[in-house]
Amino acid sequence: MKQTPKNAGDWFHPAAALDYLPVDHLRALQLKRLKTIAQLAYDRVALTSGRMDTAGFRPQDISSLDDIRRLPFTVKTDLRDTYPFGMFATPLEEVVRLHSSSGTTGKPIVVAYTQEDLEVWSSVMVRSFIACGVSRHDVIQNAYGYGLFTGGLGAHYGAEALGATVIPISGGATDRQIMVMKDFCVTVVCCTPSYFVHMIERARELGEDIRNFPLRVGVFGAEPWSEAMRKHIETESGIRAHDIYGLSEIIGPGVGIECDCQKGLHIFEDHFYPEIINPTTGEPCKDGDEGELVLTTLSKRAIPMLRYRTRDITCIIPEPCPCGRTLRRIGRISRRSDDMFIIRGVNVFPSQVEAALLAVEGTVPHYQIVLTREKGLDQMEVQVEVTPEVFTDTVGALEHLQTTIEKSIENILGINVKIRLVEPHTIERSMGKAKRIIDKRNLNS
Ligand code: DLL
């Protein structure tokens, strides 16, 4: 059996050296790579060269990193409009892997990798694991879905490159996950945070307590989750829960990761250049101000992505991190600009509802927001699961809990919403990204 040495997290892995580059070296490297990648996109991607020609700003005009703002944005619909291969900058013979991300409407988007791109991807995943204190001494249960979703293979190859022992279990079959976690002495788990919450509960039902397992680290991402959710996970499972960020269009998981300080996510800036813009005007935001994250891939060959508008809302944290990494940090991604819904004139993000309800004792982080329209008026109902102990309480106690949650949400959103407490296990569990909103408004308005 592998034993994780107590000080494994303190060992210095050479791959992490790039996390500590002196800032001027890092900026010089970024500028050099930006020029190369902008030229590649200009020479090989018709959509990009057309836009640069229209703007009258070409790759050879780039003289500083600030000039990035003069490059055109790329948006998700560009990938849809050029489906499947229109954004590729390399011929298919040089593409060694395709992934695809399903959209809510129409065709999916296709993303591609050259051998070199895969190496970059593995290297940022290695650096991600190191930042979480994971080493080759760890046994990693990879419960991200394998397949077209980037989570499974992205984490897999990174974990192997680190030299850890990987269990490629993929998502689903929760009872087996728990058995494997215990019997194979798993020390690290990778999956969506909502799925891990489900694992904790299922383990309890099976008479197991994950706190008694050797598990010590979780690498959770692919969906927004709150600080309250982290607390819940860490308390209920006794592990350190790290936030990992990424998106298929840029590379997959490994764009950014929380270090041991758990105060924001370091972006692997030598490969992904971050900007924050006002999502309405497209103008840059000051460091510390919230806006939409825009990312430029500085080394990706198959699909060089210039100023990709992620729709993810965050900020650049201005202060340096106590961990010593020179890579800039972004705040936890609490929401997307497009998962926002408007109810009676108020902008609502599911993460706000999550934070409000997790502030109340007796709830578990399984909830769903159901939007309906009655006589032209939007109604919002939050269905919240309660713990089995609470569910068997008196009617009075349940009513009290319901009112407490209503008040908690009203405090944050400023609107009155209906709360429905539901029995444990009523809300469908997801093995991947959780579905938080059911919008029935168009159906019955
Ligand atoms: O979700 C890649 C990934 C896999 C990231 C595993 C982390 C772990 P997509 O399916 O293309 O790729 O979805 C990308 O998911 O734009 C965010 O809106 C959301 N997202 C990803 N990570 C986080 C996170 C993968 N840590 C979209 N916090 C992104 C909040 C996240 N949202």
Coordinates of N, CA, C and O in Angstrom, one line a residue, residues 13 31 35 41 46 59 77 155 162 174 192 204 207 210 219 246 260 266 274 288 294 312 334 359 423 427:
H13 N 8.5 19.9 -6.4 CA 8.5 19.1 -7.7 C 8.9 20.1 -8.8 O 8.4 21.2 -8.9
L31 N 4.5 37.7 -23.6 CA 4.5 38.6 -24.8 C 5.0 37.8 -26.0 O 4.4 37.8 -27.1
K35 N 2.6 36.9 -29.3 CA 2.9 37.2 -30.7 C 2.8 36.0 -31.6 O 2.3 36.1 -32.7
A41 N -2.9 32.2 -35.4 CA -4.3 32.3 -35.6 C -4.6 33.2 -36.9 O -5.5 32.9 -37.7
A46 N -9.5 31.6 -40.7 CA -10.1 32.7 -41.5 C -10.9 33.7 -40.7 O -10.8 34.9 -40.9
P59 N -1.0 40.9 -36.1 CA -0.1 40.3 -35.0 C 1.2 41.1 -35.0 O 1.8 41.3 -33.9
T77 N -20.3 31.1 -29.8 CA -21.0 30.9 -31.1 C -20.0 30.8 -32.3 O -20.4 30.2 -33.3
A155 N -7.8 15.0 -16.1 CA -7.3 14.7 -14.8 C -6.4 13.4 -14.8 O -5.4 13.3 -14.2
L162 N 2.2 12.9 -13.1 CA 2.7 13.2 -11.7 C 3.4 11.9 -11.1 O 4.3 12.0 -10.3
T174 N -22.2 4.7 -7.5 CA -21.7 5.4 -6.3 C -21.3 4.3 -5.2 O -20.3 4.5 -4.6
T192 N -17.1 16.3 -9.5 CA -17.8 17.6 -9.2 C -18.1 17.6 -7.7 O -18.4 16.6 -7.1
R204 N -22.7 7.2 4.2 CA -23.4 7.1 5.5 C -24.4 6.0 5.5 O -24.6 5.3 6.4
G207 N -23.3 2.7 6.0 CA -22.7 2.5 7.3 C -21.2 2.9 7.4 O -20.5 2.5 8.2
I210 N -16.7 8.7 5.6 CA -15.5 9.0 4.8 C -14.4 9.6 5.7 O -13.2 9.4 5.4
V219 N -10.3 17.3 -5.4 CA -10.0 18.3 -6.5 C -11.4 18.5 -7.2 O -11.7 17.7 -8.1
G246 N -11.6 25.2 -15.2 CA -11.2 25.0 -16.6 C -12.4 24.9 -17.5 O -13.5 24.9 -17.1
D260 N -2.7 25.8 -1.4 CA -3.0 25.4 0.0 C -3.7 26.6 0.8 O -4.4 26.4 1.8
H266 N -5.0 30.2 -8.8 CA -3.9 30.6 -9.6 C -4.2 30.2 -11.0 O -4.5 29.1 -11.3
P274 N -5.1 35.9 -18.6 CA -6.5 36.3 -18.1 C -6.7 37.8 -18.2 O -5.8 38.6 -18.0
G288 N -9.4 43.4 -9.0 CA -10.3 43.5 -7.8 C -11.7 43.7 -8.2 O -12.6 43.3 -7.4
V294 N -11.9 36.7 -19.5 CA -11.6 36.5 -20.9 C -10.2 35.8 -20.9 O -9.3 36.2 -20.1
D312 N -17.9 33.4 -17.5 CA -17.7 33.2 -16.1 C -17.4 34.5 -15.4 O -16.5 35.2 -15.8
S334 N -18.3 32.2 -9.1 CA -19.5 31.9 -8.4 C -20.7 31.7 -9.3 O -21.7 31.1 -9.0
A359 N -26.6 28.5 4.8 CA -26.3 29.2 6.0 C -27.3 28.7 7.1 O -27.1 29.0 8.3
E423 N -38.2 15.6 1.0 CA -37.6 14.4 1.7 C -36.2 14.2 1.2 O -35.9 14.5 0.1
I427 N -34.4 15.0 -4.7 CA -33.8 15.7 -5.9 C -32.8 14.8 -6.6 O -32.0 14.2 -6.0

